[in-house]
Coordinates of C-alpha atoms in Angstrom, one line a residue:
Chain I
X1 CA 0.0 0.0 0.0
X2 CA 2.8 2.4 0.9
X3 CA 4.4 1.5 -2.4
X4 CA 1.3 2.5 -4.4
X5 CA 0.9 5.6 -2.4
X6 CA 4.5 6.7 -3.2
X7 CA 3.9 6.0 -6.9
X8 CA 0.8 8.1 -6.7
X9 CA 2.6 10.9 -4.9
X10 CA 5.3 10.9 -7.6
X11 CA 2.6 11.0 -10.3
X12 CA 1.1 14.0 -8.6
X13 CA 4.4 15.9 -8.6
X14 CA 5.1 15.0 -12.2
X15 CA 1.7 16.2 -13.2
X16 CA 2.5 19.6 -11.8
X17 CA 5.8 19.6 -13.8
X18 CA 3.9 18.5 -17.0
X19 CA 1.2 21.2 -16.5
X20 CA 3.9 23.9 -16.0
X21 CA 5.4 22.9 -19.4
X22 CA 1.9 22.8 -20.9
X23 CA 1.2 26.3 -19.6
X24 CA 3.8 27.9 -22.0
X25 CA 2.9 25.3 -24.6
X26 CA -0.7 26.6 -24.8
X27 CA 0.4 29.6 -26.8
X28 CA 2.5 27.4 -29.1
X29 CA 5.8 28.2 -27.2
X30 CA 8.3 25.4 -26.7
X31 CA 10.1 26.0 -23.4
X32 CA 12.7 23.9 -21.6
X33 CA 13.0 26.6 -18.9
X34 CA 10.6 24.9 -16.6
X35 CA 13.3 22.7 -15.1
X36 CA 15.2 25.9 -14.2
X37 CA 12.1 27.3 -12.4
X38 CA 11.5 23.9 -10.8
X39 CA 15.0 24.0 -9.2
X40 CA 14.7 27.7 -8.2
X41 CA 11.4 26.8 -6.5
X42 CA 13.0 23.7 -4.8
X43 CA 15.9 25.7 -3.4
X44 CA 13.8 28.8 -2.4
X45 CA 11.2 26.7 -0.6
X46 CA 13.9 24.5 1.0
X47 CA 15.8 27.5 2.3
X48 CA 12.7 29.3 3.7
X49 CA 11.5 26.1 5.5
X50 CA 14.8 24.6 6.6
X51 CA 16.7 27.7 7.5
X52 CA 14.1 30.3 8.4
X53 CA 11.4 28.1 9.8
X54 CA 8.6 29.2 7.4
X55 CA 5.5 27.0 7.1
X56 CA 4.9 25.2 3.7
X57 CA 2.2 27.4 2.1
X58 CA 3.8 30.8 2.5
X59 CA 7.1 29.5 1.3
X60 CA 5.5 27.9 -1.8
X61 CA 3.7 31.2 -2.5
X62 CA 6.9 33.2 -2.1
X63 CA 8.7 30.8 -4.5
X64 CA 5.9 31.1 -7.0
X65 CA 6.0 34.9 -6.9
X66 CA 9.8 34.9 -7.2
X67 CA 9.7 32.6 -10.2
X68 CA 6.8 34.5 -11.8
X69 CA 8.9 37.7 -11.6
X70 CA 12.0 35.9 -13.0
X71 CA 9.7 34.5 -15.6
X72 CA 8.5 38.0 -16.6
X73 CA 12.1 39.3 -16.7
X74 CA 13.4 36.3 -18.7
X75 CA 10.2 35.8 -20.7
X76 CA 9.9 39.3 -22.2
X77 CA 13.1 39.2 -24.2
X78 CA 12.9 35.4 -24.8
X79 CA 9.4 35.4 -26.2
X80 CA 10.3 37.8 -28.9
X81 CA 12.1 34.8 -30.4
X82 CA 10.3 31.7 -31.5
X83 CA 10.4 28.0 -32.0
X84 CA 13.8 26.5 -32.0
X85 CA 15.4 29.7 -30.9
X86 CA 13.2 29.9 -27.8
X87 CA 14.0 26.2 -27.0
X88 CA 17.7 27.1 -27.1
X89 CA 17.3 30.2 -25.0
X90 CA 15.3 28.3 -22.4
X91 CA 17.9 25.5 -22.4
X92 CA 20.5 28.1 -21.7
X93 CA 18.4 29.5 -18.9
X94 CA 18.0 26.1 -17.2
X95 CA 21.7 25.4 -17.5
X96 CA 22.7 28.7 -16.1
X97 CA 20.4 28.1 -13.1
X98 CA 22.0 24.6 -12.6
X99 CA 25.5 26.0 -12.7
X100 CA 24.5 28.8 -10.3
X101 CA 23.2 26.3 -7.7
X102 CA 26.4 24.2 -8.3
X103 CA 28.4 27.1 -7.0
X104 CA 25.9 28.3 -4.4
X105 CA 26.7 27.7 -0.8
X106 CA 24.7 29.1 2.2
X107 CA 25.3 27.2 5.4
X108 CA 23.5 28.3 8.5
X109 CA 23.5 26.6 11.9
X110 CA 19.9 25.6 12.8
X111 CA 19.3 23.9 16.1
X112 CA 22.7 22.3 16.4
X113 CA 22.9 21.2 12.7
X114 CA 24.5 23.1 9.8
X115 CA 22.0 23.2 7.0
X116 CA 21.7 24.8 3.6
X117 CA 22.6 24.4 0.0
X118 CA 26.2 23.1 -0.4
X119 CA 27.2 23.6 -4.0
X120 CA 27.5 20.4 -6.0
X121 CA 26.8 18.3 -2.9
X122 CA 23.3 19.6 -2.9
X123 CA 20.9 20.6 -0.2
X124 CA 20.2 18.0 2.4
X125 CA 18.0 17.9 5.5
X126 CA 14.9 19.8 4.2
X127 CA 12.0 18.9 6.5
X128 CA 9.6 16.5 4.9
X129 CA 6.4 18.5 5.1
X130 CA 4.8 17.5 1.7
X131 CA 2.9 14.3 1.8
X132 CA 0.0 12.9 -0.1
X133 CA -2.7 15.3 1.2
X134 CA -0.7 18.4 0.2
X135 CA 0.0 16.9 -3.2
X136 CA -3.6 15.9 -3.7
X137 CA -4.8 19.4 -2.8
X138 CA -2.3 21.0 -5.3
X139 CA -3.3 18.4 -7.9
X140 CA -7.0 19.1 -7.6
X141 CA -6.5 22.9 -7.5
X142 CA -4.4 22.8 -10.6
X143 CA -6.8 20.6 -12.5
X144 CA -9.6 22.9 -11.6
X145 CA -7.6 26.0 -12.6
X146 CA -6.7 24.5 -16.0
X147 CA -10.3 23.3 -16.6
X148 CA -11.6 26.7 -15.8
X149 CA -8.9 28.4 -17.9
X150 CA -9.6 26.3 -20.9
X151 CA -13.2 27.4 -20.9
X152 CA -12.6 31.0 -20.1
X153 CA -12.0 34.0 -22.5
X154 CA -8.3 33.7 -21.7
X155 CA -8.3 30.1 -22.8
X156 CA -9.9 31.1 -26.0
X157 CA -7.4 33.9 -26.6
X158 CA -4.5 31.5 -25.8
X159 CA -5.9 28.9 -28.2
X160 CA -6.3 31.4 -31.0
X161 CA -2.6 32.5 -30.6
X162 CA -1.5 28.9 -31.0
X163 CA -3.6 28.5 -34.1
X164 CA -2.7 31.7 -35.8
X165 CA -0.8 34.5 -34.2
X166 CA -1.5 37.1 -36.8
X167 CA -5.2 36.4 -36.9
X168 CA -5.2 36.6 -33.1
X169 CA -3.5 39.9 -33.1
X170 CA -5.9 41.2 -35.7
X171 CA -8.8 40.1 -33.4
X172 CA -7.4 42.5 -30.7
X173 CA -5.6 40.0 -28.6
X174 CA -2.4 41.4 -27.0
X175 CA -0.1 38.5 -28.2
X176 CA 3.1 39.6 -26.4
X177 CA 1.3 40.1 -23.1
X178 CA -0.4 36.8 -23.4
X179 CA 2.8 35.0 -24.2
X180 CA 4.8 36.6 -21.4
X181 CA 1.8 36.0 -19.0
X182 CA 1.6 32.3 -19.8
X183 CA 5.4 32.1 -19.4
X184 CA 5.3 33.6 -16.0
X185 CA 2.3 31.5 -15.1
X186 CA 4.2 28.3 -16.1
X187 CA 7.2 29.5 -14.1
X188 CA 5.0 30.0 -11.0
X189 CA 3.5 26.5 -11.3
X190 CA 7.0 25.0 -11.8
X191 CA 8.1 26.8 -8.7
X192 CA 5.3 25.4 -6.6
X193 CA 6.0 21.9 -8.0
X194 CA 9.7 22.3 -7.3
X195 CA 9.0 23.4 -3.7
X196 CA 6.8 20.5 -3.1
X197 CA 9.3 18.1 -4.6
X198 CA 12.1 19.4 -2.4
X199 CA 10.0 19.1 0.8
X200 CA 8.9 15.6 -0.4
X201 CA 12.3 14.0 -1.1
X202 CA 14.1 16.1 1.6
X203 CA 17.3 16.4 -0.4
X204 CA 18.1 17.9 -3.8
X205 CA 21.3 18.3 -5.8
X206 CA 21.8 20.6 -8.8
X207 CA 22.3 17.6 -11.0
X208 CA 18.7 16.5 -10.3
X209 CA 17.6 19.3 -12.5
X210 CA 19.8 18.8 -15.6
X211 CA 19.0 18.6 -19.3
X212 CA 17.7 15.1 -18.7
X213 CA 14.8 16.3 -16.6
X214 CA 14.1 19.0 -19.2
X215 CA 13.7 16.3 -21.9
X216 CA 11.5 14.1 -19.6
X217 CA 9.3 17.1 -18.9
X218 CA 8.8 17.5 -22.7
X219 CA 8.1 13.8 -23.0
X220 CA 5.2 14.2 -20.6
X221 CA 3.5 16.7 -22.8
X222 CA 4.4 15.0 -26.1
X223 CA 3.4 11.5 -25.0
X224 CA 0.2 12.7 -23.4
X225 CA -0.8 15.2 -26.0
X226 CA -0.5 18.9 -26.2
X227 CA -3.9 20.0 -27.4
X228 CA -5.9 19.9 -24.1
X229 CA -4.6 20.1 -20.5
X230 CA -5.7 16.6 -19.9
X231 CA -3.0 15.4 -22.3
X232 CA 0.0 16.4 -20.1
X233 CA -1.8 14.9 -17.1
X234 CA -2.2 11.6 -18.9
X235 CA 1.4 11.7 -20.1
X236 CA 2.9 12.4 -16.7
X237 CA 0.9 9.6 -15.1
X238 CA 1.7 7.1 -17.8
X239 CA 5.4 8.0 -17.9
X240 CA 5.7 7.9 -14.1
X241 CA 4.1 4.5 -13.8
X242 CA 5.9 3.1 -16.8
X243 CA 9.4 2.6 -15.2
X244 CA 7.7 0.7 -12.3
X245 CA 5.9 -1.6 -14.7
X246 CA 9.2 -2.2 -16.5
X247 CA 11.0 -3.5 -13.5
X248 CA 11.2 -7.0 -15.1
X249 CA 13.8 -5.5 -17.6
X250 CA 16.3 -4.9 -14.8
X251 CA 19.1 -2.7 -15.8
X252 CA 17.7 -2.2 -19.3
X253 CA 14.5 -0.6 -17.9
X254 CA 15.3 2.9 -19.1
X255 CA 16.3 1.6 -22.6
X256 CA 12.8 0.0 -22.8
X257 CA 11.3 3.2 -21.5
X258 CA 12.9 5.1 -24.3
X259 CA 11.7 2.6 -26.9
X260 CA 8.2 2.9 -25.6
X261 CA 8.3 6.7 -25.7
X262 CA 9.7 6.5 -29.3
X263 CA 7.0 4.0 -30.4
X264 CA 4.1 6.0 -28.9
X265 CA 5.3 9.2 -30.5
X266 CA 5.9 7.7 -33.9
X267 CA 2.5 5.9 -33.9
X268 CA 0.6 8.8 -32.3
X269 CA 2.3 12.1 -33.0
X270 CA -0.6 13.9 -31.3
X271 CA -0.1 11.9 -28.1
X272 CA -2.3 9.5 -26.2
X273 CA -5.0 12.2 -25.9
X274 CA -5.0 12.4 -29.7
X275 CA -5.2 8.7 -30.3
X276 CA -8.8 8.9 -31.5
X277 CA -8.3 11.9 -33.8
X278 CA -5.2 10.3 -35.3
X279 CA -7.0 7.0 -35.9
X280 CA -10.0 8.8 -37.4
X281 CA -7.7 10.8 -39.6
X282 CA -6.0 7.6 -40.9
X283 CA -9.4 6.0 -41.6
X284 CA -10.3 8.9 -43.7
X285 CA -7.0 8.9 -45.5
X286 CA -7.4 5.2 -46.7
X287 CA -10.2 5.8 -49.1
X288 CA -11.8 2.8 -50.8
X289 CA -10.0 1.8 -54.0
X290 CA -11.7 2.5 -57.3
X291 CA -13.7 -0.5 -58.5
X292 CA -11.6 -1.2 -61.6
X293 CA -8.5 -1.9 -59.4
X294 CA -10.3 -3.4 -56.5
X295 CA -12.1 -6.0 -58.6
X296 CA -8.9 -7.5 -60.0
X297 CA -8.9 -11.2 -59.1
Chain K
X1 CA 51.7 33.2 -21.1
X2 CA 49.2 30.8 -19.7
X3 CA 46.4 32.8 -21.4
X4 CA 48.1 32.5 -24.8
X5 CA 48.7 28.8 -24.2
X6 CA 45.0 28.3 -23.4
X7 CA 43.9 30.4 -26.4
X8 CA 46.0 28.3 -28.8
X9 CA 45.0 25.1 -27.1
X10 CA 41.4 26.2 -27.3
X11 CA 41.6 27.2 -30.9
X12 CA 43.1 23.8 -31.9
X13 CA 40.7 21.7 -29.7
X14 CA 37.8 23.9 -30.8
X15 CA 38.0 22.3 -34.2
X16 CA 36.2 19.3 -32.7
X17 CA 33.4 21.5 -31.6
X18 CA 33.3 22.9 -35.1
X19 CA 32.8 19.3 -36.4
X20 CA 30.0 18.7 -33.9
X21 CA 28.3 21.9 -34.8
X22 CA 28.7 21.4 -38.6
X23 CA 26.7 18.2 -38.5
X24 CA 24.1 19.6 -36.3
X25 CA 23.6 22.7 -38.4
X26 CA 23.6 20.7 -41.6
X27 CA 20.8 18.6 -40.4
X28 CA 18.9 21.6 -39.2
X29 CA 19.4 23.4 -42.5
X30 CA 17.9 20.5 -44.5
X31 CA 15.1 19.3 -42.2
X32 CA 14.4 22.4 -40.2
X33 CA 14.5 20.2 -37.1
X34 CA 17.0 19.7 -34.3
X35 CA 18.5 16.3 -34.0
X36 CA 18.7 15.7 -30.2
X37 CA 20.3 12.3 -30.8
X38 CA 23.4 14.0 -32.4
X39 CA 25.3 13.9 -29.1
X40 CA 24.4 10.3 -28.5
X41 CA 25.6 9.5 -32.0
X42 CA 29.0 11.1 -31.2
X43 CA 29.2 9.1 -28.0
X44 CA 28.5 5.7 -29.7
X45 CA 31.0 6.5 -32.4
X46 CA 33.6 7.4 -29.8
X47 CA 33.0 4.1 -28.1
X48 CA 33.5 2.3 -31.4
X49 CA 36.8 4.0 -31.8
X50 CA 37.8 3.2 -28.3
X51 CA 36.9 -0.4 -28.8
X52 CA 39.1 -0.8 -31.8
X53 CA 42.0 0.9 -30.0
X54 CA 41.6 -1.1 -26.8
X55 CA 41.2 -4.4 -28.7
X56 CA 44.3 -3.9 -30.9
X57 CA 46.4 -2.2 -28.2
X58 CA 46.5 1.2 -29.8
X59 CA 48.9 2.7 -27.3
X60 CA 51.8 2.9 -29.7
X61 CA 50.7 2.5 -33.3
X62 CA 49.4 5.3 -35.5
X63 CA 48.0 2.7 -37.9
X64 CA 45.7 1.5 -35.2
X65 CA 44.7 5.0 -34.4
X66 CA 43.8 5.5 -38.0
X67 CA 41.7 2.3 -37.9
X68 CA 39.9 3.5 -34.8
X69 CA 39.2 6.8 -36.5
X70 CA 37.7 4.9 -39.5
X71 CA 35.6 2.8 -37.1
X72 CA 34.3 6.0 -35.5
X73 CA 33.4 7.6 -38.7
X74 CA 31.6 4.6 -40.1
X75 CA 29.8 3.9 -36.9
X76 CA 28.7 7.5 -36.7
X77 CA 27.3 7.4 -40.3
X78 CA 25.4 4.2 -39.7
X79 CA 24.0 5.4 -36.4
X80 CA 23.0 8.7 -38.1
X81 CA 21.1 6.8 -40.8
X82 CA 19.3 4.7 -38.2
X83 CA 18.4 7.9 -36.3
X84 CA 16.8 9.3 -39.4
X85 CA 15.0 6.1 -40.2
X86 CA 13.5 5.7 -36.7
X87 CA 13.0 9.2 -35.5
X88 CA 12.6 11.5 -38.5
X89 CA 11.4 9.6 -41.6
X90 CA 8.1 8.5 -40.1
X91 CA 7.2 12.0 -38.9
X92 CA 7.6 14.3 -41.8
X93 CA 4.1 15.7 -41.5
X94 CA 3.9 15.9 -37.7
X95 CA 4.4 19.0 -35.6
X96 CA 8.0 20.0 -34.8
X97 CA 7.5 18.6 -31.2
X98 CA 7.3 15.0 -32.4
X99 CA 10.8 14.7 -34.0
X100 CA 12.2 16.6 -31.1
X101 CA 10.8 13.9 -28.8
X102 CA 11.6 10.9 -30.9
X103 CA 15.2 12.0 -31.3
X104 CA 15.5 12.8 -27.6
X105 CA 14.1 9.3 -27.0
X106 CA 16.8 7.8 -29.2
X107 CA 19.4 9.8 -27.3
X108 CA 18.0 8.4 -24.1
X109 CA 18.0 4.8 -25.4
X110 CA 21.6 5.0 -26.7
X111 CA 22.9 6.6 -23.5
X112 CA 21.3 4.1 -21.2
X113 CA 22.4 1.3 -23.5
X114 CA 26.0 2.4 -23.3
X115 CA 25.9 2.8 -19.6
X116 CA 25.1 -1.0 -19.6
X117 CA 27.6 -1.7 -22.3
X118 CA 30.4 0.0 -20.4
X119 CA 29.5 -2.0 -17.3
X120 CA 29.2 -5.4 -19.0
X121 CA 31.8 -5.4 -21.8
X122 CA 35.1 -6.3 -20.0
X123 CA 37.2 -4.0 -22.2
X124 CA 35.4 -1.0 -21.0
X125 CA 35.0 0.3 -17.5
X126 CA 32.0 1.9 -15.9
X127 CA 31.8 5.7 -15.9
X128 CA 34.9 6.4 -17.9
X129 CA 36.6 4.0 -20.3
X130 CA 40.0 4.7 -21.6
X131 CA 40.8 5.5 -25.3
X132 CA 44.6 4.8 -25.6
X133 CA 46.4 6.6 -28.4
X134 CA 50.0 7.2 -29.3
X135 CA 49.3 11.0 -29.2
X136 CA 49.2 11.1 -25.4
X137 CA 52.9 11.7 -24.9
X138 CA 53.3 13.9 -28.0
X139 CA 54.0 17.6 -27.4
X140 CA 55.6 20.6 -29.0
X141 CA 57.3 23.7 -27.6
X142 CA 57.0 26.7 -29.8
X143 CA 59.3 29.2 -28.1
X144 CA 57.9 29.4 -24.6
X145 CA 54.5 28.1 -25.5
X146 CA 53.7 24.4 -24.9
X147 CA 51.3 22.8 -27.3
X148 CA 49.8 19.3 -27.0
X149 CA 50.5 17.1 -30.0
X150 CA 47.0 15.7 -29.8
X151 CA 45.5 19.2 -30.4
X152 CA 47.7 19.7 -33.4
X153 CA 46.6 16.4 -34.9
X154 CA 42.9 17.2 -34.1
X155 CA 43.1 20.5 -35.8
X156 CA 44.7 19.2 -38.9
X157 CA 42.2 16.3 -39.2
X158 CA 39.3 18.6 -38.6
X159 CA 40.5 21.2 -41.0
X160 CA 40.9 18.5 -43.7
X161 CA 37.4 17.2 -43.0
X162 CA 35.9 20.7 -43.2
X163 CA 37.7 21.3 -46.5
X164 CA 36.3 18.0 -47.9
X165 CA 32.8 19.0 -46.8
X166 CA 33.2 22.4 -48.4
X167 CA 34.2 20.8 -51.6
X168 CA 31.2 18.3 -51.5
X169 CA 28.7 21.0 -50.7
X170 CA 29.8 23.4 -53.4
X171 CA 31.0 21.2 -56.2
X172 CA 29.3 17.8 -56.2
X173 CA 25.8 17.3 -57.6
X174 CA 24.6 15.9 -54.2
X175 CA 25.9 19.1 -52.6
X176 CA 23.9 21.1 -55.0
X177 CA 20.8 19.0 -54.2
X178 CA 21.5 19.6 -50.5
X179 CA 21.7 23.3 -50.9
X180 CA 18.5 23.3 -53.0
X181 CA 16.6 21.4 -50.3
X182 CA 17.9 23.8 -47.7
X183 CA 16.5 26.7 -49.7
X184 CA 13.1 25.2 -50.5
X185 CA 12.2 21.5 -50.0
X186 CA 8.9 21.7 -51.9
X187 CA 10.4 23.3 -55.1
X188 CA 13.3 21.0 -54.9
X189 CA 10.9 18.1 -54.9
X190 CA 9.0 19.6 -57.8
X191 CA 12.2 19.8 -59.7
X192 CA 12.8 16.1 -59.3
X193 CA 15.2 16.0 -56.4
X194 CA 14.7 13.0 -54.2
X195 CA 14.3 14.8 -50.9
X196 CA 14.2 11.7 -48.8
X197 CA 17.5 10.6 -50.3
X198 CA 19.0 14.0 -49.7
X199 CA 17.8 13.8 -46.1
X200 CA 19.3 10.4 -45.6
X201 CA 22.6 11.5 -47.2
X202 CA 22.8 14.6 -44.9
X203 CA 22.1 12.5 -41.9
X204 CA 24.8 10.0 -42.9
X205 CA 27.4 12.7 -43.7
X206 CA 26.6 14.9 -40.6
X207 CA 26.7 11.9 -38.3
X208 CA 30.0 10.6 -39.9
X209 CA 31.5 14.0 -39.2
X210 CA 30.1 13.8 -35.7
X211 CA 31.7 10.4 -35.4
X212 CA 35.0 11.8 -36.3
X213 CA 34.5 14.5 -33.7
X214 CA 33.7 11.8 -31.1
X215 CA 37.0 10.0 -31.9
X216 CA 39.0 13.2 -31.7
X217 CA 37.5 14.2 -28.4
X218 CA 38.1 10.7 -27.0
X219 CA 41.7 10.8 -28.2
X220 CA 42.4 14.2 -26.7
X221 CA 40.8 13.4 -23.3
X222 CA 42.0 9.8 -23.3
X223 CA 38.6 8.7 -22.2
X224 CA 35.1 8.0 -23.4
X225 CA 31.9 8.0 -21.3
X226 CA 28.2 7.5 -21.9
X227 CA 27.5 11.0 -20.7
X228 CA 30.0 12.7 -23.1
X229 CA 27.2 13.0 -25.8
X230 CA 24.9 15.2 -23.7
X231 CA 27.7 17.7 -22.9
X232 CA 28.8 17.9 -26.6
X233 CA 25.2 18.3 -27.6
X234 CA 24.8 21.4 -25.3
X235 CA 28.0 22.8 -26.6
X236 CA 26.8 22.2 -30.1
X237 CA 23.6 24.1 -29.3
X238 CA 25.6 27.1 -28.1
X239 CA 27.7 27.1 -31.3
X240 CA 25.0 26.8 -33.8
X241 CA 22.9 29.5 -32.2
X242 CA 25.9 31.8 -32.0
X243 CA 26.7 31.1 -35.6
X244 CA 23.1 31.4 -36.8
X245 CA 21.1 28.3 -37.5
X246 CA 22.0 26.7 -40.7
X247 CA 25.2 28.7 -41.3
X248 CA 27.9 26.2 -42.0
X249 CA 30.9 28.5 -42.1
X250 CA 29.6 30.3 -39.1
X251 CA 29.5 27.0 -37.2
X252 CA 33.1 26.3 -38.1
X253 CA 34.3 29.7 -36.8
X254 CA 32.1 29.7 -33.8
X255 CA 33.3 26.3 -32.8
X256 CA 36.9 27.6 -32.7
X257 CA 35.7 30.6 -30.8
X258 CA 33.8 28.6 -28.2
X259 CA 36.8 26.3 -27.8
X260 CA 39.0 29.3 -27.1
X261 CA 36.6 30.8 -24.6
X262 CA 36.0 27.5 -22.8
X263 CA 39.7 26.6 -22.5
X264 CA 40.6 30.1 -21.3
X265 CA 37.9 30.1 -18.6
X266 CA 38.9 26.6 -17.5
X267 CA 42.6 27.6 -17.3
X268 CA 42.2 31.1 -15.9
X269 CA 39.0 31.2 -13.8
X270 CA 37.6 27.8 -12.9
X271 CA 36.2 24.7 -14.7
X272 CA 32.8 25.0 -13.1
X273 CA 32.2 28.4 -14.7
X274 CA 32.7 27.4 -18.3
X275 CA 29.1 26.3 -19.0
X276 CA 27.7 29.3 -17.2
X277 CA 29.8 31.8 -19.2
X278 CA 29.0 30.0 -22.5
X279 CA 25.2 30.0 -21.8
X280 CA 25.2 33.6 -20.7
X281 CA 26.9 34.5 -24.0
X282 CA 24.3 32.5 -25.8
X283 CA 21.5 34.1 -24.0
X284 CA 22.8 37.6 -24.7
X285 CA 23.3 36.8 -28.4
X286 CA 19.8 35.4 -28.6
X287 CA 18.3 38.5 -27.1
X288 CA 20.4 41.1 -28.9
X289 CA 21.0 39.4 -32.2
X290 CA 18.7 36.4 -32.5
X291 CA 19.7 35.6 -36.0
X292 CA 23.2 34.8 -34.8
X293 CA 26.6 36.3 -35.6
X294 CA 26.8 34.8 -39.1
X295 CA 23.2 34.9 -40.1
X296 CA 22.0 33.1 -43.1
X297 CA 18.3 33.2 -42.4
X298 CA 16.6 36.0 -40.6
X299 CA 15.4 34.6 -37.2
X300 CA 11.7 34.7 -36.7
X301 CA 10.7 37.6 -34.5
X302 CA 7.4 39.2 -33.6

């Protein structure tokens, strides 16, 4: 039972990461910066709780606001560039954050112990204050938020930007504000997720948040589907449970994991959420053959 | 003096970065997609070279080194074609996200596979396997400046490869086809160019060059590791954005530039700062001049 609970908890945390990636993806932006915000959130929350004795909720909110502000500052110049260029810039951002924490030391004696981030050795001894109830609350709130957002005017505006930016601008939507806004929004969600992650596992190192995690976070969205918010949720859950189902493969578990991600993406480029539309599209493509050819015996 | 030494060493070693970036940018130019598996291809090719060298005892003989180099180049080319076949060919109509994910998945598969290979194959060792070469003890002194022999060899081989590529791209008919597809795939297709064949050729050539780079990096550091691909991939990112996506000659020059910056920072400041400095430069260039230093295409801006 404890095992299933821990898988469910990890699923919940990964759903938060996936939704933070999706938040910028909604406007058609492709960002790998979420991992950077995730680690900023993890460290900020960890420092506030472990070193200054803050409770969980205020520290998460402070982390979220901090990352939203950084998101605005980074996002404004970044979002003037698009597509591949943005992906590169956001990779650069995440790597700079990682290197920063690799060189960041802040040791403070707390109750007889010296705690705090210790460069490449990481940050140990963060109090474990996030358990399944907190994750469940965050999960439900986020799902509700995204469900509301998708049906709201903002959701419509966001969708129209993804479909056709110029048309959206012509319809009076402030494209740049929308893009920067969703970027900061995604950053805040990532910060909350990172903060919960840090207070769940109790120790983080800068190498937890490398390029690898950035790719995995994109896998969540791509495998699940990027058209509705439910896609990343499915993707995160499937790809969190998958390594546990593949235990029989032993050391080659992650190889098999990669093969399955590859196979799903090749078979269903729209993700699991888009399976039905992909299949329907294929059915339509294979038109019945003309009688003259079909009747050849 | 130490700065001059680092600058020269960086310039020479940077030639491997140029090779990495050339392949990367060539693929981007033709397919308009990033090949995330490029780094993993380099890693696999470097392992192939190290295997030949370890098997035949390549500590003393230059002939074995040449053989190892050939093995790396061929392995690189073959892996590149497989990457195209698995990750790019089935997804020509899909959104740009799909090939990004499939090539990243291939990179993950190869990296995890070689973590196991280096643990299980007795010739290799976990984490870092050695790549013996006769270049290890070779060194020159030009006046007061000390230059590693391996760097000289790397630079000469890389320069020769770049010259060969330049000739292929500008003079051969395949090179003309590649340039046409780069310019406009649809019109090229209408004019009777086999776009799929061009793509496959570009993948094979770019990955073979990447394989050469993998061998040279392995020789110069004396080791190969499953994680070397990811680091080279990120360096490749920086270079091709600095150069401007799709700019071949920009990639060559920026590779040397990045090599110089990196080696100077490692030598003068600290090794842990090199990535941060590179990525800050990248970030600044993207914000100020998103089309890169040697722009070929105008970057998309609002």
